[in-house]
Structure formats: C-alpha cells, structure tokens
Coordinates of C-alpha atoms and ligand atoms in Angstrom, one line a residue:
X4 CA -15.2 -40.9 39.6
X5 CA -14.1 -44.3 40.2
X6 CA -14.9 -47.6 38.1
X7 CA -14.3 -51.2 38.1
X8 CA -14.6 -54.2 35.6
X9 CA -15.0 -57.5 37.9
X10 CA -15.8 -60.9 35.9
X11 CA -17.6 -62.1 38.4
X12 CA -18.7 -61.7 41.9
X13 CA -18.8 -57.7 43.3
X14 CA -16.2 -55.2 42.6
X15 CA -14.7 -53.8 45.4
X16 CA -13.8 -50.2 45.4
X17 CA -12.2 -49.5 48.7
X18 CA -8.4 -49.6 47.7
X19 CA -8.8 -47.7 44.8
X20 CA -10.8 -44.8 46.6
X21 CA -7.4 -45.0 49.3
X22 CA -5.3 -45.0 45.9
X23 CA -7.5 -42.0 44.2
X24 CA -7.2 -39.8 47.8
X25 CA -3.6 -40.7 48.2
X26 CA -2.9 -38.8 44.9
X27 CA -4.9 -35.7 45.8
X28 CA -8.0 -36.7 44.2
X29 CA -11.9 -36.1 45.7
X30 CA -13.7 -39.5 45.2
X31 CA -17.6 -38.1 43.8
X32 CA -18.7 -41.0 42.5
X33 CA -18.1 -44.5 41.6
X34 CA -19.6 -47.3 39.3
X35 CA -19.1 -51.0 38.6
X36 CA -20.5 -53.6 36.2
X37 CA -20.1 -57.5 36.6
X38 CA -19.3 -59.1 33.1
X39 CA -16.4 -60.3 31.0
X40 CA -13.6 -57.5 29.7
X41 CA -15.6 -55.5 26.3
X42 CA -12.0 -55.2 24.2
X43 CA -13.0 -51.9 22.7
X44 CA -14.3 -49.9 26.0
X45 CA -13.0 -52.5 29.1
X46 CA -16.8 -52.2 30.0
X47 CA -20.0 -52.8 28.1
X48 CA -20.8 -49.6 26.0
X49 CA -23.9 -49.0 27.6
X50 CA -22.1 -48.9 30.8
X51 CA -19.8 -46.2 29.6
X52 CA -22.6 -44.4 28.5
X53 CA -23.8 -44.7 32.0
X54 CA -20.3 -43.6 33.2
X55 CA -20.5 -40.1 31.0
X56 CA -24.2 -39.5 32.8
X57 CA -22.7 -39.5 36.2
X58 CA -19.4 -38.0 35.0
X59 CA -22.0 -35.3 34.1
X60 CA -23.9 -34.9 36.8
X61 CA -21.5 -35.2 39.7
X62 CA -19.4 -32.7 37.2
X63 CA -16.2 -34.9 37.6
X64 CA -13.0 -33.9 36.0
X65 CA -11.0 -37.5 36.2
X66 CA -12.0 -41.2 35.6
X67 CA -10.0 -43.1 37.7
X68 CA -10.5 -47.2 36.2
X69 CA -9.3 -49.9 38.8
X70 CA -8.5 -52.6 35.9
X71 CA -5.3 -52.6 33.6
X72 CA -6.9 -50.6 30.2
X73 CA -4.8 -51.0 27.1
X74 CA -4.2 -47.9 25.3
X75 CA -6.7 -48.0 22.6
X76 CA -9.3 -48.8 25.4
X77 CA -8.3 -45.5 27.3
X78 CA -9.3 -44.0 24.1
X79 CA -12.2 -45.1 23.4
X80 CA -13.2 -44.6 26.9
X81 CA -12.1 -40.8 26.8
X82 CA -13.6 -40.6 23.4
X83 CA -17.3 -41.5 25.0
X84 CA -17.1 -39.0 28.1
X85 CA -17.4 -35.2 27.9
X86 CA -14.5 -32.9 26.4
X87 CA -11.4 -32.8 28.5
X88 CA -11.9 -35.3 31.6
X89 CA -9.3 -37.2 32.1
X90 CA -8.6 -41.3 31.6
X91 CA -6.4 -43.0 34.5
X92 CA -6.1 -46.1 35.0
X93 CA -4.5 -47.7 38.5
X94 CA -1.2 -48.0 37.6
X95 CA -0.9 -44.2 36.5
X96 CA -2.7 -43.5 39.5
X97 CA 0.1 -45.3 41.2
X98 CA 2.9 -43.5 39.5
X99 CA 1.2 -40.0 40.2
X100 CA 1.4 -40.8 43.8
X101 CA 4.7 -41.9 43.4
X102 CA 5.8 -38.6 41.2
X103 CA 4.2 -36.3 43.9
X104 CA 6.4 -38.1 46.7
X105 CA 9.9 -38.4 45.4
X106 CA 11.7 -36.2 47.7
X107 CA 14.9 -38.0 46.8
X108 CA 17.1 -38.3 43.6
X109 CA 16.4 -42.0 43.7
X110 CA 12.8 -42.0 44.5
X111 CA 12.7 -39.2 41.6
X112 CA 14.8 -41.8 39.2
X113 CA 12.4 -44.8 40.4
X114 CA 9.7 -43.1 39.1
X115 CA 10.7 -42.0 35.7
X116 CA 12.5 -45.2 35.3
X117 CA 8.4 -46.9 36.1
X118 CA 7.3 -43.9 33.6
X119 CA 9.8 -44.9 30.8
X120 CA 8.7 -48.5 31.4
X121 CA 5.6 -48.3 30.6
X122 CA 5.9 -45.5 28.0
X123 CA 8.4 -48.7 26.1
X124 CA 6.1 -51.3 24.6
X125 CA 3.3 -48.1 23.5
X126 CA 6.5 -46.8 22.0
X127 CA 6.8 -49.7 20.2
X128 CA 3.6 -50.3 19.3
X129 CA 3.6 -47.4 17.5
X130 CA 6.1 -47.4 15.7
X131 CA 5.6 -51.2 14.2
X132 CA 2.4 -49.8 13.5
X133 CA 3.8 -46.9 11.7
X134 CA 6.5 -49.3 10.0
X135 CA 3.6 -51.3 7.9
X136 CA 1.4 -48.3 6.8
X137 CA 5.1 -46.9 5.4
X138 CA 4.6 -46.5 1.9
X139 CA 7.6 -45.7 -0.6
X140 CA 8.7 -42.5 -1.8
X141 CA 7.2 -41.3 1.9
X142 CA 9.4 -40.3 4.6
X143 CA 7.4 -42.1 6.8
X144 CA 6.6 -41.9 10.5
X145 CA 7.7 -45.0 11.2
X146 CA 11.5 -43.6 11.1
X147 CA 10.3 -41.0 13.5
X148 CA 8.7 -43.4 16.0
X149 CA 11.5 -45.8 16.1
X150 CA 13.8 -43.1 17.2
X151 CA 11.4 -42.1 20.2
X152 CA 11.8 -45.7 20.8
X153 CA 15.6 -45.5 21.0
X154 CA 15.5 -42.5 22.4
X155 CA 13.3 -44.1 25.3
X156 CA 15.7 -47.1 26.0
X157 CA 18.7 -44.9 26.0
X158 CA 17.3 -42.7 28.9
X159 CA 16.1 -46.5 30.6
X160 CA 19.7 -47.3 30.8
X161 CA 21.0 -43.9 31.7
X162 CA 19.1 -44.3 34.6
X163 CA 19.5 -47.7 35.4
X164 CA 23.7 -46.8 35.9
X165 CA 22.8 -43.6 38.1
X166 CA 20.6 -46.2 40.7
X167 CA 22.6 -48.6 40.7
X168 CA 25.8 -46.0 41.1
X169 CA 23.3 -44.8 44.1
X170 CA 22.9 -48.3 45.4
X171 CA 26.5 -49.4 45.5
X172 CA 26.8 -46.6 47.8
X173 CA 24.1 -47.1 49.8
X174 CA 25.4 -51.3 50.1
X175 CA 28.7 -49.6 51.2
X176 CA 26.7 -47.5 53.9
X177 CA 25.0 -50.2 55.1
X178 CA 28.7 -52.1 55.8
X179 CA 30.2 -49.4 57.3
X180 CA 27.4 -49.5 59.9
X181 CA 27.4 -52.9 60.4
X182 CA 31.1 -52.3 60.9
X183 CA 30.3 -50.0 63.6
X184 CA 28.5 -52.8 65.2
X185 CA 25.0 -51.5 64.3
X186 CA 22.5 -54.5 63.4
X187 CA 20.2 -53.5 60.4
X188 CA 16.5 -53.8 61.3
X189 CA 14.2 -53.5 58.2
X190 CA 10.3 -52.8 58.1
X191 CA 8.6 -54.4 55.2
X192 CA 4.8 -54.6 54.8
X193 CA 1.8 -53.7 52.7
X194 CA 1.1 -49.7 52.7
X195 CA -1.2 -48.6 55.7
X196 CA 0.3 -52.0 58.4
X197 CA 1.8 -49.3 60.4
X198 CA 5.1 -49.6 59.5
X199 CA 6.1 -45.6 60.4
X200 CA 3.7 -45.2 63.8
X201 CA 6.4 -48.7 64.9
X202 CA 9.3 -47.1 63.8
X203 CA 8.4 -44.1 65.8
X204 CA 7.8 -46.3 68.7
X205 CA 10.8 -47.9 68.6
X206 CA 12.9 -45.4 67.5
X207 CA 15.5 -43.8 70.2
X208 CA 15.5 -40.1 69.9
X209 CA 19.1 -40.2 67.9
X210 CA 18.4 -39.1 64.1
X211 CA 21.3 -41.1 62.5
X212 CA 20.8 -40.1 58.7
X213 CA 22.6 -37.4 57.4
X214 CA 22.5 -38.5 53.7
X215 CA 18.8 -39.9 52.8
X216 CA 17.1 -36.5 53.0
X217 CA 14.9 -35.3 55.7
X218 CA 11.2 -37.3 55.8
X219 CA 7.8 -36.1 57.1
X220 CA 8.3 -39.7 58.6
X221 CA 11.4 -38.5 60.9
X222 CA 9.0 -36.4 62.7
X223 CA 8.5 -37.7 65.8
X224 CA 5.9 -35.7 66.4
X225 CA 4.5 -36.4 63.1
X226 CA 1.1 -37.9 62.6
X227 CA 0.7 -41.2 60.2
X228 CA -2.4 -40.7 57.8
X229 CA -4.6 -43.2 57.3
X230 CA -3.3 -43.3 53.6
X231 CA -1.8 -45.4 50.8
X232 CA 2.0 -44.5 50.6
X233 CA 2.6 -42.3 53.3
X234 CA 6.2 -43.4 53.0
X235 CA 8.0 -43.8 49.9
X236 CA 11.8 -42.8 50.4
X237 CA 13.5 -45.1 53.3
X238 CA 14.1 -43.5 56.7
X239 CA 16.5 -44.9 59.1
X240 CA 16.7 -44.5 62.9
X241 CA 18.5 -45.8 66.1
X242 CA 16.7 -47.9 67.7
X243 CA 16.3 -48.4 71.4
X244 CA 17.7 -51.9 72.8
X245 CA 18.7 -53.3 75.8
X246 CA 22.0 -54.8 74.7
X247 CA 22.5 -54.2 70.7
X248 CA 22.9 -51.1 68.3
X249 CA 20.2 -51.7 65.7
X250 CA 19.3 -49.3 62.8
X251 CA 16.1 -49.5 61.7
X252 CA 14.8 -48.8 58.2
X253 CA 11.4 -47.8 57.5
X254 CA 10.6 -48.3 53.5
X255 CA 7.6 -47.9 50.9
X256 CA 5.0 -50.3 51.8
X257 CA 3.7 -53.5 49.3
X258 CA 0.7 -53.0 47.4
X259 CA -1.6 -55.4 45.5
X260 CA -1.6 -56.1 42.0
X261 CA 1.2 -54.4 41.2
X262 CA 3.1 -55.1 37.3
X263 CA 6.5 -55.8 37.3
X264 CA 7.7 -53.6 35.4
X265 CA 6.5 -51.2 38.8
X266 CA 8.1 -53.7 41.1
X267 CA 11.5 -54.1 39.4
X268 CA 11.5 -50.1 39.1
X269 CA 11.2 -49.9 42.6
X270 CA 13.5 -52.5 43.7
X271 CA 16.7 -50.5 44.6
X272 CA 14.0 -48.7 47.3
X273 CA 13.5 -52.6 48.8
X274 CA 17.3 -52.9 49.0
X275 CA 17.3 -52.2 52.7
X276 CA 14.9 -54.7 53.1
X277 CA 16.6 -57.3 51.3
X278 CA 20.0 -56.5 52.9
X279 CA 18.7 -56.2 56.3
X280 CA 20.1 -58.6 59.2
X281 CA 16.4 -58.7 60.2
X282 CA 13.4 -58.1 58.5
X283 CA 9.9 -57.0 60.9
X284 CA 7.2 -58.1 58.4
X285 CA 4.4 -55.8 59.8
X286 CA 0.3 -56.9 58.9
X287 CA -2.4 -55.7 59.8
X288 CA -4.1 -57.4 61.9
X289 CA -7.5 -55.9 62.4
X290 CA -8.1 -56.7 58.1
X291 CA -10.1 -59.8 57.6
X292 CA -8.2 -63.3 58.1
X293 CA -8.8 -63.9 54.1
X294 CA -6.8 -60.4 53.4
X295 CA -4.5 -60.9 55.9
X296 CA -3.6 -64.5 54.1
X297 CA -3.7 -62.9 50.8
X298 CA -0.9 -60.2 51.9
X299 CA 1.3 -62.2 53.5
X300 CA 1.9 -64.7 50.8
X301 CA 2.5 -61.6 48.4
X302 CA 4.7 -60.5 51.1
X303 CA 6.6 -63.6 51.7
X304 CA 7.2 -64.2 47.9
X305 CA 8.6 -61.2 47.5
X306 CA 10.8 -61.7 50.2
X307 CA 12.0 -65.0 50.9
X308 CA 13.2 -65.1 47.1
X309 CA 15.1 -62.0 47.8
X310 CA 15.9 -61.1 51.6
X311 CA 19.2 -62.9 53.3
X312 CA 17.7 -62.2 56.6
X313 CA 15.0 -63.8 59.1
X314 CA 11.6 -62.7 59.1
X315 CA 9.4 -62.2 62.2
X316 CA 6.0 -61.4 61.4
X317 CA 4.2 -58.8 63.6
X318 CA 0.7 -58.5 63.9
X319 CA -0.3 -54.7 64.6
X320 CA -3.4 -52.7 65.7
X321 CA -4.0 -55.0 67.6
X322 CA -6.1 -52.3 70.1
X323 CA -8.5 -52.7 67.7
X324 CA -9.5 -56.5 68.2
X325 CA -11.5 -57.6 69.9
X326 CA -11.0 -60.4 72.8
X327 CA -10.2 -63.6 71.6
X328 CA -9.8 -62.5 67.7
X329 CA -6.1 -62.2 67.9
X330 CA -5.7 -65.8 69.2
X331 CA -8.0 -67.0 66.4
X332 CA -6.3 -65.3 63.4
X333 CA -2.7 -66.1 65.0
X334 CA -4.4 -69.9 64.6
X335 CA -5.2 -69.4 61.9
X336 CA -2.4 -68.2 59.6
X337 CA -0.1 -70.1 61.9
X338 CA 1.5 -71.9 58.9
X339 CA 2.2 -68.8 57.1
X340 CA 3.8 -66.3 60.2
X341 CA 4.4 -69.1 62.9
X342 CA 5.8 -67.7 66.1
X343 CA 4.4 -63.8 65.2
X344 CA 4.4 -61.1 67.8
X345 CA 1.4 -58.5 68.4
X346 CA 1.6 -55.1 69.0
X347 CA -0.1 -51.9 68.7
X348 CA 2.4 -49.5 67.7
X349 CA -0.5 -46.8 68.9
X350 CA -1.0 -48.2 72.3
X351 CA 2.4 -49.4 72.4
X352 CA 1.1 -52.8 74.1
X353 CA 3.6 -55.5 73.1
X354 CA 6.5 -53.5 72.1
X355 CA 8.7 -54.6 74.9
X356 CA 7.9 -58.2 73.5
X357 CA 8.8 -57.0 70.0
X358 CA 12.3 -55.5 71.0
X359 CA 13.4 -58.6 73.6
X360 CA 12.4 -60.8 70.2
X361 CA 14.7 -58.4 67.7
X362 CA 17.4 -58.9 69.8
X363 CA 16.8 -63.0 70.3
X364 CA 16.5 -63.2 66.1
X365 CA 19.9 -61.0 65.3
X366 CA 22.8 -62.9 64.3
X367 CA 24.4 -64.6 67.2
X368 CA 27.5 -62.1 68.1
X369 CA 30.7 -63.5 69.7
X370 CA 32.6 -63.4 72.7
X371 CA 36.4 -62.5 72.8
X372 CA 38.8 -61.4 75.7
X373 CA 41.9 -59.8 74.2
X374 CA 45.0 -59.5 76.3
X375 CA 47.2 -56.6 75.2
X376 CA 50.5 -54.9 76.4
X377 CA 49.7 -51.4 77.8
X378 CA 51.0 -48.6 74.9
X379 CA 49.3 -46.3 73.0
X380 CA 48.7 -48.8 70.3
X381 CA 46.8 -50.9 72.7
X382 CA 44.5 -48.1 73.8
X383 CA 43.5 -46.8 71.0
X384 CA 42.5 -50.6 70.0
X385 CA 40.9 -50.6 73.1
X386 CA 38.5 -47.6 72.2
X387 CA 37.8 -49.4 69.0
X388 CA 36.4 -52.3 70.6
X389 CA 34.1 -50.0 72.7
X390 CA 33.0 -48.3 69.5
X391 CA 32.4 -51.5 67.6
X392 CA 31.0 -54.0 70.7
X393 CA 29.9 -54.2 73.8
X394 CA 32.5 -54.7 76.1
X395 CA 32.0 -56.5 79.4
X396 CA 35.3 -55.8 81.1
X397 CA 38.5 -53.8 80.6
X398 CA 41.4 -54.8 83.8
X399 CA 44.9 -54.0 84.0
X400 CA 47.2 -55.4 85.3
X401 CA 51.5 -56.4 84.9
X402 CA 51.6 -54.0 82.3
X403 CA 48.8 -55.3 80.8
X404 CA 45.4 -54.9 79.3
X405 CA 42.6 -57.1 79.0
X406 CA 39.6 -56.2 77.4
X407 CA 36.8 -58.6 77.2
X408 CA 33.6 -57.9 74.9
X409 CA 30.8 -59.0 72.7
X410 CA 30.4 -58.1 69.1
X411 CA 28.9 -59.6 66.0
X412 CA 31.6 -62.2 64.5
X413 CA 33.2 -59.5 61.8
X414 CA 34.0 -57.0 64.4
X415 CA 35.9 -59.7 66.2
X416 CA 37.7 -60.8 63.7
X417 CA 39.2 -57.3 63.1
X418 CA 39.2 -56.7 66.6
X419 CA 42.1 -59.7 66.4
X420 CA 43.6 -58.9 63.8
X421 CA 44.5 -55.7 65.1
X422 CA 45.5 -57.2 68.4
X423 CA 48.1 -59.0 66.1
X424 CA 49.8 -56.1 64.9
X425 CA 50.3 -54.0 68.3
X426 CA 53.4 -54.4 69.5
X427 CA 54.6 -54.3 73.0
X428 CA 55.7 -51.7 75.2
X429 CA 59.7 -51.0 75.2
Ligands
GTP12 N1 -5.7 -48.5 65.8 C1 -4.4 -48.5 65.4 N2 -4.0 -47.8 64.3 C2 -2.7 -47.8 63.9 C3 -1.8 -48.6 64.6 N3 -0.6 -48.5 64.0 C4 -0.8 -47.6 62.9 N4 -2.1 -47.2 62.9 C5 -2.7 -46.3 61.9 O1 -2.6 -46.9 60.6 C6 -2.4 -45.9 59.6 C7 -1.2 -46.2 58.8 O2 0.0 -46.1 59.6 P1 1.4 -45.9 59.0 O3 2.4 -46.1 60.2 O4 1.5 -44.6 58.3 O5 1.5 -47.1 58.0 P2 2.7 -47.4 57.0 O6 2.8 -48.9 57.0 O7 3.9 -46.7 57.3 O8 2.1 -47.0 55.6 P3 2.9 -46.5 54.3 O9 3.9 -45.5 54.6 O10 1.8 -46.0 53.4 O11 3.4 -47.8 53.7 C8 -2.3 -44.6 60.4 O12 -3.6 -44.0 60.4 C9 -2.0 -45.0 61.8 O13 -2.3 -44.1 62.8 C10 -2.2 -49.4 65.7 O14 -1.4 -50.1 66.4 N5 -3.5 -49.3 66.1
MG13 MG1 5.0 -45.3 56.3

C-alpha cells in the first residue's frame, strides 16, 4: 500500500509506485490526504484509521509512506495498523533497492555507509534520551546507548577509508586510460532517461572492464526495464568513434528528493561523472516541459558544482514525440540545455549527431611531428605513439624516422620527452 501527505494541491503517487516496484514490492493499494503534517501520525488520525481499513482489506503486508516520517511517527503509524505489517518510508525504500543491487564492494560499502547514516542521529537520540532519565545508583542505559553510538561512528569511518582507498584507485585507473589516449565519456541523468539503452547504442562491441564486476547492463543483448535504478554500479565501455578512443561510463541515475546524507554516501559512485573529460547529461524528453525543467536544474546543480568537464545535454525518446513538440520544449528550456542534441537511443535516430558532437566537445588534442634517428629506441617510441595517438604519417628516410600524429596534449608532451632521451644510431 502506498501513502502520501501533500500540504496542498494533489499528491502524486507515480514515482513512489516505480520506487515500491523497483524494490520487489506489488503496489495493491494507495491513499492520500491533502492537509498540513499531524506530528504524532504524519497524517490526520482518522486517515490512518482509513489506512488500517484498506491495509485490511487489500490484506497488504507493507506501508510504503512517500514523505520523510520521523521515528516516533513510524511508530505510531505501525502501532495503528494490524500486527506485523511493515512501516517504510521513501528513503528506506530507497536503500532496499540499493541493498538488493550492490553487486560490488563499493556499491555494498555505499549502502551501509547511507544505512549507518541514517541509523547516527536515531542513535543519538536515544541515547540523550536515555542520558536524562539516568537516575543514580542505576547503571543506566544511557552508558549502553552511547556506546552503540560510538560504536556506529567507528564503523562510518572504517568505511569511509576503504572507499576512498577504492577511489584513489579508481582516479589512478581513469589516468592510466587517459594515458592511453582514451577520452572519458560519462552518462549522468535522472533514473529511467535512458542512460544504459545509449550506452548500448554507442558502445563498440570491445568490453574494456576487467575490474568493475560484470553488469546485467554489459549485456548487449540485455533489455532496459522500465524501472527506477536499473543501474547502480558504473559500467564502462569503448565507444565507437570516427577519430577518438573514448570510454564511456554508464552510472546510477539522479533521483528526486533525495537527503544528503544519501547523496554524499553515494558520491564516490558519481566520481566518474565528476572526473569525466565529457559529461552526456541525458533527459527525458517525452516527461512534461515542467518536469523536464525541474530535473535539469537538480541535475546541473549537482554537476556544475562538482564536474571539471563540459556538459551536452541530450534529449532522448524522442520516437515518442510527437511532430513539432521537440522543437517546442528545445525552445523552451533553451536557457537551461542550450545547444542539446536529440536522440532516441531505441530507434537510434540522432546518434550519428550525438557521436560527431562528443568528438567536437572533447578537449582539443595536439598536433606533433617527431623526427627521430632509426634504432631500436626510436621504434619502440614509435609504437608508443600509435598506442597513445593517432598518427597521420610515419616516413623514413636518411636514416631517419618521422612520425607525425594527433594526441591529446599529455600524450605529446611524453611523446617528446621521450624523443629527448633516444639517442642516435652508432
Ligand atoms: N521510447 C523510448 N524508450 C526508451 C528510449 N531510451 C530508453 N527507453 C526506455 O526507457 C526505460 C529506461 O531505460 P534505461 O536505459 O534503463 O534508463 P537508465 O537511465 O539507464 O535508468 P537507470 O539505470 O535506472 O538510472 C527502458 O524501458 C528503455 O527501454 C528511447 O529512445 N525511446
Ligand atoms: Mg541504467
């Protein structure tokens, strides 16, 4: 059964019925009431009582309650409906989902570090609570309760050191590719935009990661559900270009209303976003102009504070427009994603666009034209450079090579640097 508290206007239910099927659950019934926030119940009692009734007769086993309850109200809520069904608010709801999905050491650490989180100030609660009812002469709980409370920021930082040991690696992963002369392309967007089904579209047929744990999403063949959090671990894949290497990272998609205790626990997952040469902020574009608005300022806030790298904004499902309505929501969120690019990463329509504008937004790369005395040095410098760039030309001539190539400035900088240091032939 799922419930809502609006203050005004009319409570909308449709993400939290995605949310409640996301984690499993059978959405029987619903209810929602229109009135300011009852501090004992969230609701007005009589509505609770209402809520028990259908509880009853649709023979529910979980509430799930779309508005942040406080502990006490989760209580009192559970206290009204019949023995043994179960409280949940949306952010619990959100962490199931999460705790079902961790198919990684790091997704499984991001969720009990979100768990711990919000575990912390009930923790603390407590025992502050259990501190003034201490009486002397009492061993009193309160000793107890402040050592579950220690107990919880000691695990907190535990885990804090083992992400952040994880991220440091993946930071040096990401330069080691960049060395290679890969660009990194990262998908960010709200859950559901269609971030996987364009990843599989642009994706070349190379699987290039070993270490992140195989996905559902790698699948090529793989269907994307029409559900909240289909992704939650990062996937990465070659994609295929006309003239650059690019890696693209596919990531756990935004959502709404989220605290921040469940953002910042989740922000090693948005790394690849953040550190991405290029980020493809994907909407969708067959939501409502008002939602569409609403999502991309979330989106932009959370990334133009954070991400180094461009953003180009592309509008997708765009087979499901009809003529005339892309032109006029383009129009109209203009100031917010000027210049975007539609696709439809079903129908693949405007995909060629998408990749010829990936490769005009990467970082500029150089040109250089290295002139090197035939050895063995020199040749295995020259099989660097075709590693690392694109090379345009290789000529020989008077004992000499020349080797002329494009590459993104760091690559040409070692590439000279090496140059320096072979020596010529005897
Ligand atoms: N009509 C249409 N549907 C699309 C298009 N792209 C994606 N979809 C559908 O939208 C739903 C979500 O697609 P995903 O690719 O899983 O979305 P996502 O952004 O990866 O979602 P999360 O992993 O949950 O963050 C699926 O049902 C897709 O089939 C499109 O261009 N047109
Ligand atoms: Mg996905």
């Amino acid at each position: 059964m799922v419930a809502k508290r609006v203050d005004a206007g009319d409570a909308d239910l449709t993400e939290i019925r995605r949310l409640a099927a996301a984690a499993g659950y059978d959405v029987v019934g619903e209810l929602t009431q229109t009135r300011t926030e009852d501090a004992a119940f969230m609701f007005g009692e009589g509505k609770v009582a209402t809520l028990r009734d259908r509880v009853l007769a649709a023979d529910a086993d979980c509430v799930v309650v779309d508005n942040d309850l406080g502990p006490y109200q989760t209580f009192n809520v559970g206290g009204v409906l019949p023995e043994g069904v179960a409280v949940v608010d949306r952010f619990t709801l959100i962490l199931e989902i999460f705790g079902q999905r961790a198919n990684t050491r790091k997704a499984q650490l991001q969720v009990e570090l979100a768990e711990l989180r919000y575990e912390l100030p009930r923790a603390e609660a407590k025992a502050s609570l259990a501190k003034r009812d201490e009486r002397p002469g009492f061993m009193g709980l309160g000793e107890y309760d402040e050592s579950v409370e220690r107990d919880i920021k000691r695990q907190i930082s535990e885990i804090r050191d083992e992400l952040s040991s994880i991220a440091k690696k993946e930071q040096a992963r990401r330069e080691q590719r960049r060395d290679s002369g890969f660009d990194l392309v990262a998908l960010a967007g709200y859950t559901n935009a269609g971030k996987s089904t364009l990843m599989r579209r642009l994706a070349a047929e190379l699987d290039v990661d070993e270490n992140e744990g195989r996905h559902p999403d790698l699948d090529r063949t793989a269907e994307s559900q029409d559900m909240l959090f289909t992704t939650l671990g990062t996937t990465t894949r070659r994609a295929a270009m006309d003239r650059r290497d690019v890696l693209l990272t596919d990531t756990v998609g935004f959502i709404a209303d989220l605290p921040h205790w469940l953002v910042e626990s989740f922000e090693s997952t948005l790394d690849s976003v953040y550190r991405a040469d290029l980020v493809l902020l994907v909407v969708d574009a067959s939501e409502s102009v008002e939602t569409m608005r609403e999502k991309l300022v979330t989106s932009h806030d959370t990334l133009y504070e954070r991400a180094e790298a461009p953003i180009v904004t592309v509008f997708n499902k765009v087979d499901r427009l009809a003529p005339g309505e892309l032109a006029d929501k383009q129009a109209a969120l203009s100031g917010l994603a000027p210049n975007s690019v539609a696709v439809s990463a079903r129908t693949g329509a405007g995909v060629a666009e998408l990749r010829d504008r990936v490769e005009a937004e990467l970082p500029d790369w150089e040109r250089e034209r290295l002139l090197l005395p035939v050895s063995d040095e020199a040749m295995s410098l020259v099989s660097w450079v075709y590693d690392h760039a694109h090379v345009d030309e290789e000529s020989y001539a008077d004992d000499h090579v020349a080797v002329s190539f494009e590459a993104r400035p760091s690559v040409v900088a070692k590439a000279r640097a090496k140059a320096a240091e072979v020596t010529p032939a005897q």
